[in-house]
Coordinates of C-alpha atoms in Angstrom, one line a residue:
M277 CA 265.9 60.0 181.2
R278 CA 262.1 60.6 181.9
R279 CA 260.8 64.0 181.8
P280 CA 258.5 65.0 184.7
A281 CA 254.8 65.5 183.7
P282 CA 253.6 69.2 183.6
L283 CA 251.4 70.1 186.4
K284 CA 247.7 70.9 185.5
N285 CA 246.5 74.5 185.4
L286 CA 243.6 74.3 187.8
D287 CA 242.3 77.8 187.2
R288 CA 242.1 77.3 183.5
E289 CA 240.4 73.8 183.9
L290 CA 237.9 75.4 186.2
A291 CA 237.2 78.3 183.9
R292 CA 236.5 75.8 181.1
F293 CA 234.3 73.8 183.2
H294 CA 232.2 76.8 184.2
G295 CA 232.0 77.8 180.5
R296 CA 230.6 74.4 179.5
L297 CA 228.2 74.5 182.5
K298 CA 226.8 77.9 181.4
A299 CA 226.5 76.7 177.8
G300 CA 224.5 73.6 178.9
A301 CA 222.4 75.7 181.2
G302 CA 221.7 78.1 178.5
F303 CA 220.7 75.3 176.1
V304 CA 218.4 73.8 178.7
A305 CA 216.9 77.3 179.3
L306 CA 216.3 77.6 175.5
L307 CA 214.7 74.2 175.3
A308 CA 212.5 75.1 178.3
T309 CA 211.5 78.4 176.7
V310 CA 210.6 76.6 173.4
L311 CA 208.5 74.1 175.4
L312 CA 206.8 76.9 177.5
A313 CA 206.2 78.9 174.2
R314 CA 204.7 75.7 172.6
E315 CA 202.6 75.0 175.5
F316 CA 201.4 78.6 175.6
Y317 CA 200.5 78.3 171.9
L318 CA 198.6 75.0 172.4
Q319 CA 196.9 75.8 175.7
I320 CA 196.1 79.5 175.3
T321 CA 196.3 80.6 171.6
Q322 CA 194.9 77.4 170.1
H323 CA 192.6 76.5 173.1
A324 CA 189.4 76.7 171.2
F325 CA 190.6 74.8 168.2
Y326 CA 192.0 71.8 170.2
T327 CA 189.0 71.8 172.6
G328 CA 186.8 71.4 169.6
R329 CA 189.0 68.6 168.3
A330 CA 188.9 66.9 171.6
E331 CA 185.1 67.2 171.8
S332 CA 184.7 66.0 168.3
N333 CA 186.4 62.7 169.5
R334 CA 184.1 62.5 172.4
I335 CA 180.9 63.8 170.8
S336 CA 179.2 62.5 167.7
L337 CA 176.4 64.0 165.6
V338 CA 173.9 61.3 164.8
P339 CA 171.4 62.2 162.1
I340 CA 167.7 61.4 162.7
A341 CA 165.6 60.9 159.5
P342 CA 162.2 62.7 159.7
N343 CA 158.9 60.9 159.2
R344 CA 157.7 61.2 155.7
G345 CA 154.5 63.0 155.1
L346 CA 151.4 61.0 154.3
I347 CA 149.4 61.1 150.9
L348 CA 145.7 61.1 151.3
D349 CA 142.8 61.3 149.0
S350 CA 140.1 64.1 148.9
K351 CA 138.3 62.5 151.7
G352 CA 141.3 61.8 154.0
R353 CA 141.8 58.2 153.1
V354 CA 145.4 57.1 153.4
L355 CA 147.1 56.2 150.2
A356 CA 150.7 56.2 151.3
E357 CA 151.7 55.8 155.0
N358 CA 154.8 54.8 157.2
Y359 CA 155.4 51.9 159.6
S360 CA 158.3 50.9 161.7
A361 CA 160.3 47.7 161.5
Y362 CA 163.7 46.3 162.4
T363 CA 166.4 46.0 159.8
L364 CA 169.7 44.2 159.9
E365 CA 172.4 46.6 158.6
V366 CA 176.1 46.2 157.7
T367 CA 178.8 48.8 157.9
R368 CA 181.6 47.5 155.7
A369 CA 184.3 49.8 157.2
H370 CA 183.8 48.1 160.6
I371 CA 184.3 44.5 159.3
H372 CA 187.6 42.9 158.7
N373 CA 186.3 39.8 156.7
L374 CA 182.9 40.6 155.2
E375 CA 182.4 37.1 153.7
A376 CA 183.2 35.4 156.9
T377 CA 180.8 37.7 158.7
L378 CA 178.0 37.0 156.2
T379 CA 178.5 33.3 156.7
E380 CA 178.2 33.8 160.6
V381 CA 175.0 35.8 160.2
G382 CA 173.6 33.2 157.9
K383 CA 174.1 30.5 160.6
L384 CA 172.0 32.6 163.0
I385 CA 169.1 33.7 160.9
E386 CA 167.9 32.8 157.5
I387 CA 169.3 35.0 154.6
T388 CA 167.9 34.1 151.2
P389 CA 169.9 34.2 148.0
G390 CA 167.7 37.0 146.8
Q391 CA 168.5 39.2 150.0
L392 CA 172.2 38.5 149.4
R393 CA 172.0 39.6 145.7
R394 CA 170.1 42.8 146.7
F395 CA 172.8 43.4 149.5
R396 CA 175.7 43.0 147.1
R397 CA 174.1 45.3 144.5
L398 CA 173.4 48.0 147.2
L399 CA 176.9 47.6 148.7
A400 CA 178.4 48.3 145.2
E401 CA 176.3 51.5 145.1
S402 CA 177.2 52.6 148.8
H403 CA 180.2 54.3 150.4
E404 CA 182.4 52.3 152.8
F405 CA 181.1 53.9 156.0
E406 CA 177.3 53.8 155.0
T407 CA 175.1 51.2 156.5
V408 CA 173.6 48.8 153.9
P409 CA 170.5 46.7 154.8
L410 CA 171.0 43.0 154.6
K411 CA 167.6 41.8 155.8
S412 CA 164.5 44.1 156.4
K413 CA 161.5 43.5 158.6
L414 CA 163.0 41.2 161.1
T415 CA 161.0 39.0 163.5
D416 CA 161.2 39.5 167.2
E417 CA 163.0 36.1 167.4
E418 CA 165.5 37.3 164.8
V419 CA 166.1 40.6 166.7
A420 CA 166.7 38.6 169.9
I421 CA 169.2 36.2 168.3
L422 CA 171.2 39.0 166.7
A423 CA 171.2 41.1 169.9
A424 CA 172.6 38.1 171.8
N425 CA 175.5 37.7 169.3
R426 CA 176.2 41.2 168.6
Y427 CA 179.5 41.1 170.7
R428 CA 181.1 38.8 168.1
L429 CA 179.7 40.5 165.0
P430 CA 181.4 43.9 164.7
G431 CA 179.9 46.0 162.0
I432 CA 176.4 44.3 162.3
E433 CA 173.6 46.4 163.7
V434 CA 169.9 46.1 164.2
K435 CA 168.2 49.4 163.5
A436 CA 164.5 50.5 163.7
R437 CA 163.6 52.0 160.3
L438 CA 160.5 53.6 158.8
F439 CA 159.1 51.9 155.7
R440 CA 156.6 53.1 153.2
N441 CA 153.3 51.3 152.6
Y442 CA 151.0 51.9 149.7
Q443 CA 147.5 50.8 150.7
A444 CA 145.8 51.5 147.4
G445 CA 148.0 49.1 145.6
P446 CA 148.5 48.8 141.8
G447 CA 145.6 51.0 140.9
M448 CA 147.3 54.0 142.4
A449 CA 150.8 53.2 141.4
H450 CA 151.1 55.7 138.5
V451 CA 149.6 58.4 140.7
V452 CA 151.2 58.1 144.0
G453 CA 154.5 56.5 142.6
F454 CA 157.0 55.1 145.1
I455 CA 160.1 55.8 146.9
G456 CA 163.5 53.9 146.6
R457 CA 167.0 53.9 148.0
I458 CA 169.1 56.9 147.1
N459 CA 171.5 56.0 144.4
D460 CA 174.6 57.9 143.0
R461 CA 172.5 59.9 140.5
D462 CA 170.1 61.0 143.3
L463 CA 173.1 62.0 145.4
K464 CA 174.6 64.0 142.7
Q465 CA 171.3 65.9 142.2
L466 CA 171.0 66.6 146.0
R467 CA 174.6 67.8 146.1
E468 CA 173.9 70.1 143.2
S469 CA 170.8 71.5 144.7
G470 CA 172.4 71.9 148.2
R471 CA 170.0 69.5 149.8
E472 CA 172.5 66.7 150.6
K473 CA 172.8 67.6 154.3
N474 CA 169.0 67.2 154.7
Y475 CA 169.3 63.5 153.6
Q476 CA 171.9 62.5 156.2
G477 CA 170.6 59.4 158.1
G478 CA 168.0 58.8 155.4
A479 CA 168.2 56.1 152.7
H480 CA 165.2 56.8 150.5
I481 CA 163.8 59.4 148.1
G482 CA 160.9 59.7 145.8
K483 CA 161.4 58.1 142.5
T484 CA 158.2 58.4 140.6
G485 CA 154.7 59.9 140.8
L486 CA 153.7 62.3 143.5
E487 CA 156.5 60.9 145.7
Q488 CA 158.9 62.4 143.3
S489 CA 157.0 65.6 142.3
Y490 CA 156.5 66.7 145.9
E491 CA 159.7 65.1 147.4
T492 CA 160.8 68.4 149.0
L493 CA 157.4 68.9 150.7
L494 CA 157.1 65.2 151.8
H495 CA 160.5 64.7 153.1
G496 CA 160.8 67.0 156.0
R497 CA 163.9 68.2 157.8
T498 CA 166.6 65.9 159.2
G499 CA 167.3 66.3 162.9
F500 CA 170.5 65.5 165.0
D501 CA 171.3 63.9 168.3
Q502 CA 174.6 65.1 169.9
M503 CA 175.9 61.9 171.5
E504 CA 178.7 61.4 174.0
T505 CA 180.9 58.4 173.1
D506 CA 183.6 56.4 174.8
S507 CA 187.0 55.5 173.4
G508 CA 185.5 52.5 171.5
G509 CA 183.1 54.8 169.8
R510 CA 180.0 53.5 171.7
A511 CA 177.3 55.9 172.6
V512 CA 177.2 56.8 176.3
R513 CA 174.5 59.5 176.5
V514 CA 172.6 62.1 174.5
L515 CA 173.9 65.6 175.2
S516 CA 171.4 67.5 173.1
R517 CA 168.9 67.0 170.3
I518 CA 167.7 69.0 167.3
A519 CA 164.3 67.3 166.6
P520 CA 163.6 66.2 163.0
V521 CA 160.7 68.1 161.4
P522 CA 158.2 65.6 159.7
G523 CA 157.4 66.1 156.1
K524 CA 154.1 67.7 155.2
D525 CA 150.9 65.6 154.6
L526 CA 149.5 65.9 151.0
R527 CA 145.8 65.9 150.2
L528 CA 144.7 65.2 146.7
Y529 CA 141.6 66.2 144.5
L530 CA 141.4 62.5 143.7
D531 CA 138.8 60.2 145.2
R532 CA 140.0 56.6 146.0
E533 CA 136.6 55.1 145.6
L534 CA 136.0 56.8 142.2
Q535 CA 139.5 55.5 141.2
E536 CA 138.5 52.0 142.2
V537 CA 135.3 52.3 140.2
A538 CA 137.3 53.4 137.1
E539 CA 139.7 50.6 137.5
H540 CA 136.9 48.0 137.9
A541 CA 135.1 49.3 134.8
F542 CA 138.0 48.5 132.5
G543 CA 137.7 44.8 133.3
D544 CA 140.3 42.9 131.4
Y545 CA 141.0 45.8 128.9
L546 CA 144.2 47.8 129.0
G547 CA 144.1 51.6 128.7
G548 CA 143.9 55.0 130.5
L549 CA 141.3 57.2 132.0
V550 CA 141.4 60.6 133.4
A551 CA 138.6 62.7 135.1
L552 CA 139.0 66.2 135.8
D553 CA 137.0 69.0 137.4
P554 CA 136.6 71.5 134.6
N555 CA 136.3 74.4 136.9
T556 CA 139.3 73.9 139.1
G557 CA 141.6 71.4 137.0
G558 CA 141.6 69.0 139.9
V559 CA 142.2 65.4 138.9
L560 CA 139.3 63.3 140.2
A561 CA 140.6 60.0 138.9
L562 CA 143.6 58.8 136.9
V563 CA 143.8 55.2 135.9
S564 CA 146.5 53.6 133.8
K565 CA 145.9 49.9 133.4
P566 CA 147.6 47.5 134.0
G567 CA 149.4 48.9 137.1
F568 CA 152.1 47.4 139.4
D569 CA 152.7 47.0 143.1
P570 CA 154.7 50.0 144.2
N571 CA 155.6 48.3 147.6
L572 CA 157.9 46.1 145.6
F573 CA 160.3 49.1 145.0
V574 CA 160.5 50.5 148.6
D575 CA 163.4 48.3 149.8
G576 CA 164.8 47.6 146.4
I577 CA 163.1 45.3 143.8
D578 CA 164.8 42.0 143.1
P579 CA 166.2 41.7 139.4
V580 CA 163.9 38.8 138.5
T581 CA 160.7 40.9 139.4
W582 CA 162.1 44.0 137.7
K583 CA 162.9 42.1 134.5
S584 CA 159.3 40.6 134.4
L585 CA 157.7 44.1 134.9
N586 CA 160.1 45.9 132.4
E587 CA 159.8 43.3 129.7
S588 CA 156.1 42.7 130.0
P589 CA 154.2 43.2 126.7
D590 CA 151.4 44.9 128.7
R591 CA 153.9 47.6 129.7
P592 CA 152.7 48.0 133.3
M593 CA 155.4 50.6 134.2
V594 CA 154.1 53.0 131.4
N595 CA 151.6 55.6 132.5
R596 CA 149.2 55.5 129.6
V597 CA 147.4 58.8 130.7
L598 CA 150.6 60.9 130.5
R599 CA 152.9 59.0 128.2
G600 CA 150.7 56.8 126.0
I601 CA 150.3 58.6 122.7
Y602 CA 147.5 57.6 120.3
P603 CA 145.7 59.0 117.3
P604 CA 142.7 60.9 118.7
G605 CA 140.4 59.6 116.0
S606 CA 136.9 61.1 115.9
T607 CA 137.3 62.6 119.4
I608 CA 138.9 65.4 117.4
K609 CA 135.7 66.3 115.7
P610 CA 134.1 68.6 118.2
F611 CA 137.3 70.7 118.1
M612 CA 137.4 70.7 114.4
A613 CA 133.9 71.9 114.4
M614 CA 134.7 74.7 116.7
A615 CA 137.5 75.7 114.4
G616 CA 135.3 75.7 111.4
L617 CA 132.8 78.0 113.2
E618 CA 135.4 80.3 114.8
L619 CA 137.4 80.7 111.5
G620 CA 134.2 81.5 109.6
L621 CA 134.4 78.3 107.4
R622 CA 131.1 76.9 108.5
K623 CA 127.8 77.8 110.1
P624 CA 125.8 75.4 112.3
E625 CA 123.0 75.2 109.7
D626 CA 125.4 74.4 106.8
A627 CA 124.9 71.0 105.4
I628 CA 126.5 68.6 103.0
V629 CA 125.4 65.4 101.3
D630 CA 127.5 62.4 102.5
P631 CA 127.6 59.5 99.9
G632 CA 129.9 57.5 102.1
Y633 CA 133.3 58.7 100.7
F634 CA 135.2 61.7 99.8
S635 CA 137.7 62.4 97.0
L636 CA 140.1 65.2 96.3
P637 CA 139.8 67.0 93.0
R638 CA 141.5 65.2 90.1
S639 CA 141.9 62.1 92.3
R640 CA 140.1 58.7 92.2
H641 CA 141.2 57.8 95.7
Q642 CA 138.3 57.5 98.0
Y643 CA 138.5 58.5 101.7
R644 CA 135.6 56.3 103.1
D645 CA 133.2 57.2 105.8
W646 CA 132.9 54.7 108.6
K647 CA 129.3 54.1 107.7
K648 CA 128.9 52.4 104.4
G649 CA 126.6 54.4 102.1
G650 CA 127.1 57.5 104.2
H651 CA 125.0 59.7 106.5
G652 CA 122.8 61.6 103.8
V653 CA 122.3 65.2 104.6
V654 CA 124.5 66.3 107.4
N655 CA 124.8 69.6 109.3
L656 CA 127.2 70.4 112.1
S657 CA 125.2 68.9 114.9
K658 CA 124.6 65.7 113.1
S659 CA 128.1 65.5 112.0
I660 CA 129.2 65.2 115.6
A661 CA 126.2 63.1 116.8
Q662 CA 126.7 60.5 114.2
S663 CA 130.5 61.1 113.6
C664 CA 130.3 61.8 109.9
D665 CA 133.8 61.4 108.5
V666 CA 133.0 63.1 105.1
Y667 CA 131.9 66.2 106.8
Y668 CA 135.3 66.6 108.4
Y669 CA 137.3 65.6 105.4
R670 CA 135.8 68.5 103.5
L671 CA 136.3 70.8 106.5
A672 CA 139.9 69.8 106.8
V673 CA 140.6 70.6 103.2
D674 CA 138.9 73.9 103.5
M675 CA 140.8 74.8 106.6
G676 CA 144.3 73.7 105.6
I677 CA 146.7 71.9 107.9
D678 CA 148.4 75.1 109.2
R679 CA 145.2 76.8 110.4
M680 CA 144.1 73.5 111.8
H681 CA 147.3 73.2 113.7
D682 CA 147.0 76.7 115.1
Y683 CA 143.6 76.6 116.2
L684 CA 143.7 73.1 117.8
A685 CA 146.9 74.1 119.6
Q686 CA 144.8 76.6 121.6
F687 CA 143.0 73.6 123.2
G688 CA 146.4 72.3 124.5
L689 CA 146.8 69.6 121.9
G690 CA 150.4 68.9 120.9
E691 CA 151.9 70.3 124.1
K692 CA 152.3 69.2 127.8
S693 CA 149.4 70.1 130.0
G694 CA 151.6 70.9 133.0
I695 CA 150.2 68.4 135.3
D696 CA 152.1 67.9 138.7
L697 CA 153.5 64.6 137.6
D698 CA 156.9 64.0 135.7
G699 CA 157.2 62.3 132.4
E700 CA 154.4 63.7 130.4
S701 CA 154.5 63.4 126.7
A702 CA 153.7 66.4 124.5
G703 CA 152.1 64.2 121.8
L704 CA 152.1 65.6 118.2
L705 CA 150.1 68.2 116.4
P706 CA 151.4 68.1 112.8
S707 CA 152.0 71.1 110.4
R708 CA 153.8 71.8 107.2
E709 CA 156.8 73.2 109.1
W710 CA 156.9 70.2 111.5
K711 CA 157.0 67.8 108.5
Q712 CA 159.7 69.7 106.8
R713 CA 161.9 69.8 109.8
R714 CA 161.2 66.2 110.7
F715 CA 161.2 64.4 107.4
K716 CA 162.5 67.1 105.0
Q717 CA 159.4 66.4 103.0
V718 CA 156.5 68.6 101.7
W719 CA 152.9 68.3 103.1
Y720 CA 150.4 66.3 100.8
P721 CA 146.7 67.2 100.5
G722 CA 145.7 63.6 101.5
E723 CA 147.4 64.0 104.9
T724 CA 145.3 67.1 105.4
V725 CA 142.1 65.0 104.7
I726 CA 142.9 62.3 107.3
A727 CA 144.1 64.8 109.8
G728 CA 140.6 66.1 109.9
I729 CA 139.4 62.9 111.5
G730 CA 142.3 62.5 113.9
Q731 CA 144.3 60.1 111.9
G732 CA 147.7 60.4 110.2
Y733 CA 150.5 61.9 112.2
H734 CA 148.3 63.4 114.9
L735 CA 149.1 61.8 118.3
T736 CA 147.7 62.7 121.6
T737 CA 147.5 61.6 125.3
P738 CA 144.2 61.0 127.2
L739 CA 145.2 63.7 129.5
Q740 CA 145.4 66.2 126.6
L741 CA 141.9 65.0 125.4
A742 CA 140.5 65.6 129.0
V743 CA 142.0 69.0 129.2
A744 CA 140.6 70.0 125.8
T745 CA 137.2 68.5 126.7
A746 CA 137.1 70.5 130.0
M747 CA 137.7 73.7 127.9
I748 CA 134.4 73.0 126.0
A749 CA 132.7 72.2 129.3
N750 CA 133.9 75.5 131.0
G751 CA 133.6 77.8 128.2
G752 CA 137.1 78.1 126.9
Q753 CA 139.1 78.3 130.3
R754 CA 142.4 76.5 129.8
I755 CA 143.1 74.6 133.0
E756 CA 146.4 73.0 134.2
P757 CA 145.6 69.7 135.9
R758 CA 146.5 69.2 139.5
L759 CA 146.5 66.1 141.6
A760 CA 147.6 67.8 144.9
Q761 CA 145.1 70.1 146.5
A762 CA 146.5 71.1 150.0
A763 CA 149.4 70.4 152.3
R764 CA 149.2 69.9 156.1
D765 CA 151.8 71.6 158.3
P766 CA 153.3 69.0 160.7
L767 CA 153.5 71.4 163.5
T768 CA 150.2 73.4 163.4
R769 CA 148.3 70.5 161.8
T770 CA 146.5 73.0 159.6
W771 CA 145.7 72.5 155.9
Q772 CA 147.0 75.0 153.5
T773 CA 145.7 75.1 149.9
L774 CA 148.5 74.9 147.4
P775 CA 148.9 77.8 144.9
A776 CA 146.8 77.3 141.8
P777 CA 148.4 77.9 138.4
A778 CA 147.5 80.9 136.4
R779 CA 144.8 80.2 133.8
T780 CA 144.1 81.5 130.3
R781 CA 140.8 81.9 128.5
L782 CA 140.2 81.1 124.8
A783 CA 137.7 83.6 123.3
I784 CA 134.9 81.6 121.9
D785 CA 131.7 83.0 120.5
P786 CA 128.9 81.8 122.8
Q787 CA 126.7 80.8 119.9
N788 CA 129.5 78.7 118.3
L789 CA 130.2 77.0 121.8
A790 CA 126.5 76.3 122.1
A791 CA 126.4 74.7 118.7
V792 CA 129.3 72.3 119.4
R793 CA 127.9 71.4 122.8
E794 CA 124.5 70.6 121.3
G795 CA 126.3 68.2 118.9
M796 CA 128.0 66.6 121.8
V797 CA 124.7 66.1 123.7
A798 CA 123.2 64.6 120.6
V799 CA 125.9 61.9 120.7
T800 CA 124.3 60.5 123.8
H801 CA 120.7 60.8 122.6
P802 CA 118.8 58.3 120.3
G803 CA 120.5 58.2 116.9
G804 CA 123.9 59.3 118.4
T805 CA 126.9 57.0 118.5
A806 CA 126.8 56.7 122.3
S807 CA 123.1 56.5 123.0
R808 CA 123.3 53.0 124.4
A809 CA 125.9 54.0 126.9
A810 CA 124.0 56.9 128.1
A811 CA 120.6 55.3 128.2
G812 CA 118.9 55.7 131.6
A813 CA 121.2 58.4 132.9
V814 CA 119.4 60.8 135.3
Y815 CA 121.8 63.6 134.1
T816 CA 122.6 64.9 130.7
I817 CA 125.9 63.7 129.1
A818 CA 127.7 65.5 126.4
G819 CA 130.4 63.4 124.7
K820 CA 132.1 62.1 121.6
T821 CA 133.1 58.6 120.6
G822 CA 136.3 57.8 118.6
T823 CA 138.1 54.9 117.1
A824 CA 141.8 55.1 116.3
Q825 CA 143.4 52.7 113.8
V826 CA 146.3 50.7 114.8
V827 CA 147.1 49.3 111.4
G828 CA 146.3 50.5 107.9
I829 CA 143.5 49.1 105.7
K830 CA 143.9 48.8 102.0
Q831 CA 141.8 50.8 99.6
G832 CA 138.5 48.9 99.1
A833 CA 138.9 46.5 102.0
R834 CA 136.9 46.5 105.1
Y835 CA 137.9 46.3 108.8
D836 CA 137.5 42.8 110.1
A837 CA 138.5 42.6 113.8
A838 CA 138.1 38.8 113.8
S839 CA 140.9 38.4 111.3
L840 CA 143.2 40.6 113.4
A841 CA 145.4 39.7 116.4
R842 CA 144.2 41.6 119.6
K843 CA 147.2 43.9 119.6
H844 CA 146.3 45.1 116.0
R845 CA 142.7 46.0 116.6
D846 CA 141.6 49.6 116.9
H847 CA 141.8 51.6 120.0
A848 CA 138.6 52.9 121.4
L849 CA 138.2 56.4 122.8
F850 CA 135.5 58.5 124.4
I851 CA 135.4 62.1 125.8
A852 CA 132.6 63.6 127.8
Y853 CA 131.4 66.0 130.4
A854 CA 128.4 66.1 132.7
P855 CA 126.0 67.4 133.7
A856 CA 125.9 69.1 130.3
E857 CA 124.0 72.1 131.8
N858 CA 126.5 72.7 134.5
P859 CA 129.5 70.5 134.1
T860 CA 131.3 69.3 137.3
I861 CA 133.3 66.4 135.6
A862 CA 135.2 66.1 132.2
I863 CA 136.5 62.8 131.2
A864 CA 138.7 61.0 128.6
V865 CA 138.9 57.2 128.2
M866 CA 141.2 55.3 125.9
V867 CA 140.9 51.5 125.6
E868 CA 143.7 49.8 123.8
N869 CA 142.5 47.5 121.1
G870 CA 139.0 48.2 122.3
E871 CA 137.8 48.6 118.7
H872 CA 134.9 51.0 119.2
G873 CA 134.5 53.9 121.5
A874 CA 130.7 53.5 121.9
T875 CA 130.8 49.9 123.0
T876 CA 134.0 49.9 125.2
A877 CA 135.1 53.3 126.2
A878 CA 131.8 55.0 126.7
P879 CA 130.4 52.4 129.2
I880 CA 133.5 53.0 131.3
A881 CA 133.0 56.7 131.3
R882 CA 129.4 56.1 132.2
A883 CA 130.3 54.1 135.2
V884 CA 132.7 56.8 136.6
M885 CA 130.2 59.6 135.9
D886 CA 127.4 57.6 137.5
F887 CA 129.4 57.1 140.7
Y888 CA 130.7 60.6 140.8
L889 CA 127.3 62.4 140.2
T890 CA 125.0 59.9 141.8
G891 CA 126.9 57.6 144.1
K892 CA 125.7 54.6 142.1
R893 CA 128.2 51.8 142.2
P894 CA 128.3 49.6 139.0
G895 CA 127.7 45.9 139.2
A896 CA 129.5 43.4 137.0
M897 CA 130.1 45.3 133.8
T898 CA 129.8 43.7 130.5
L899 CA 131.3 45.7 127.6
G900 CA 129.9 45.4 124.2
G901 CA 126.5 45.8 122.4
N902 CA 124.9 46.8 119.1
D903 CA 125.2 50.5 119.4
A904 CA 126.3 52.8 116.5
T905 CA 130.0 52.4 116.2
D906 CA 132.9 54.9 116.0

């Protein structure tokens, strides 16, 4: 029998429903409270943060590279300048298929294999979001073609860029230097020095020469455009601008015309020349021959050209004035003479008899004079004027290598001069202590003998010889050579003289100084080794010729240039200052494999001094002659 279904308790069901309704409402209220709290946090508490985030999506900071400062010679002639040109640039991060894009670009404009190689090399050195140049200095037609096809070439842009131009060419390459693209090593140095931000938007930095030494001064300060962009990242308008500050212009002591005269005077010879103002230390001319075209490096040199420069037997990339180290030869004799006088080992009137050779006690080895048969009776003045080797063999033995080292070091030999260019060599001024440290060997008396005429271990740069010569010219004041004279503020357009380095003075007895100067003047008078080179000068020249051996000569043999290859012939040197009574120029010339200072190096110096002191330009110069040699 079926039981009847129980009746529902409506009150209980209603109470249960109301409970569920309240729980649901409470849950909804809780969610609403959480949402309101979150909205309050985002809209009120974090308002500034998210406003900035939103603005950063809408606004971009675009760096503006500053104009690089100019480099000018002493008379305001431009040596390094800027010019604007269009460049095709690629941003790898915006390109889906790089190779396909490059192929499409190649169908529109000509891209050479060399440009592609350089692009791939720069691409490997760059970050993904950096723009990399594919082709520089586009023609107007190429710009128009690329602009018309830009819509189908994402990641490809045409930009106006400033390029560096070196008007003076190869002759100034070792002075002015060049700029090049910033690489990883440059970037690391910029980060470590805290200057990385100032190079945003820029792609170049000074690599060598003055471009490197005065990079901070020449570069300027990067500016920024605050750009409003759309959702696609395209610029809409400029909201504000922090203008870039151009780099300062640099004016040198150097005279471009004098530099050209010096370079022309070398003819086909290789070597180095530096002319200084002995009173200020200003570099009037600095030639290292051969040079190279610095414009090749501005936008990245191709591997073939770089290899030819780097592997050339003429070494065009080496600054011979700063880095070339050579035996000073007989150019050391005026400084040896000064040492003999100052140390009390000689008096100006003291004389020796030169038979044409010198031997150490209990030795049959003969150290020969350059003049067969010798110079006869020789005092200090004649020893300089005729470059008597035997006089200085004896003086060196009496002096000893350590006293020789200590005194010559006061003229800056064997140490860097401090010129405002990087890469200077210190040369070598030998001593007992040096040889023991370097070779673990004792010093031999015969090494002292040849050191007295600037041979053996002694090595110097043309720049060191010029500084030492300037000290004789100015009475013993040690100068620190300087190429840069003043900088021009880009805003006020006023020139400001750059700080001069502190100078020291070597205490020299005026009578001893006068005796050495007299001997150097006699070098350029009849009977002196450089008399032909100085003939007809309307001013007085004080100088000293020198010849530095490249290969040794056996005992009893004579030097025969005709039997030697050009690269094994002696180097020719000449140091001088003028006018002798009131010097305004001091000069050192080194001609590689030029054989004799009197016949190759001295005429070059004469051409430079003629132009500097009288304005006379040399005609076609023929080196050589029958002058006395050394």
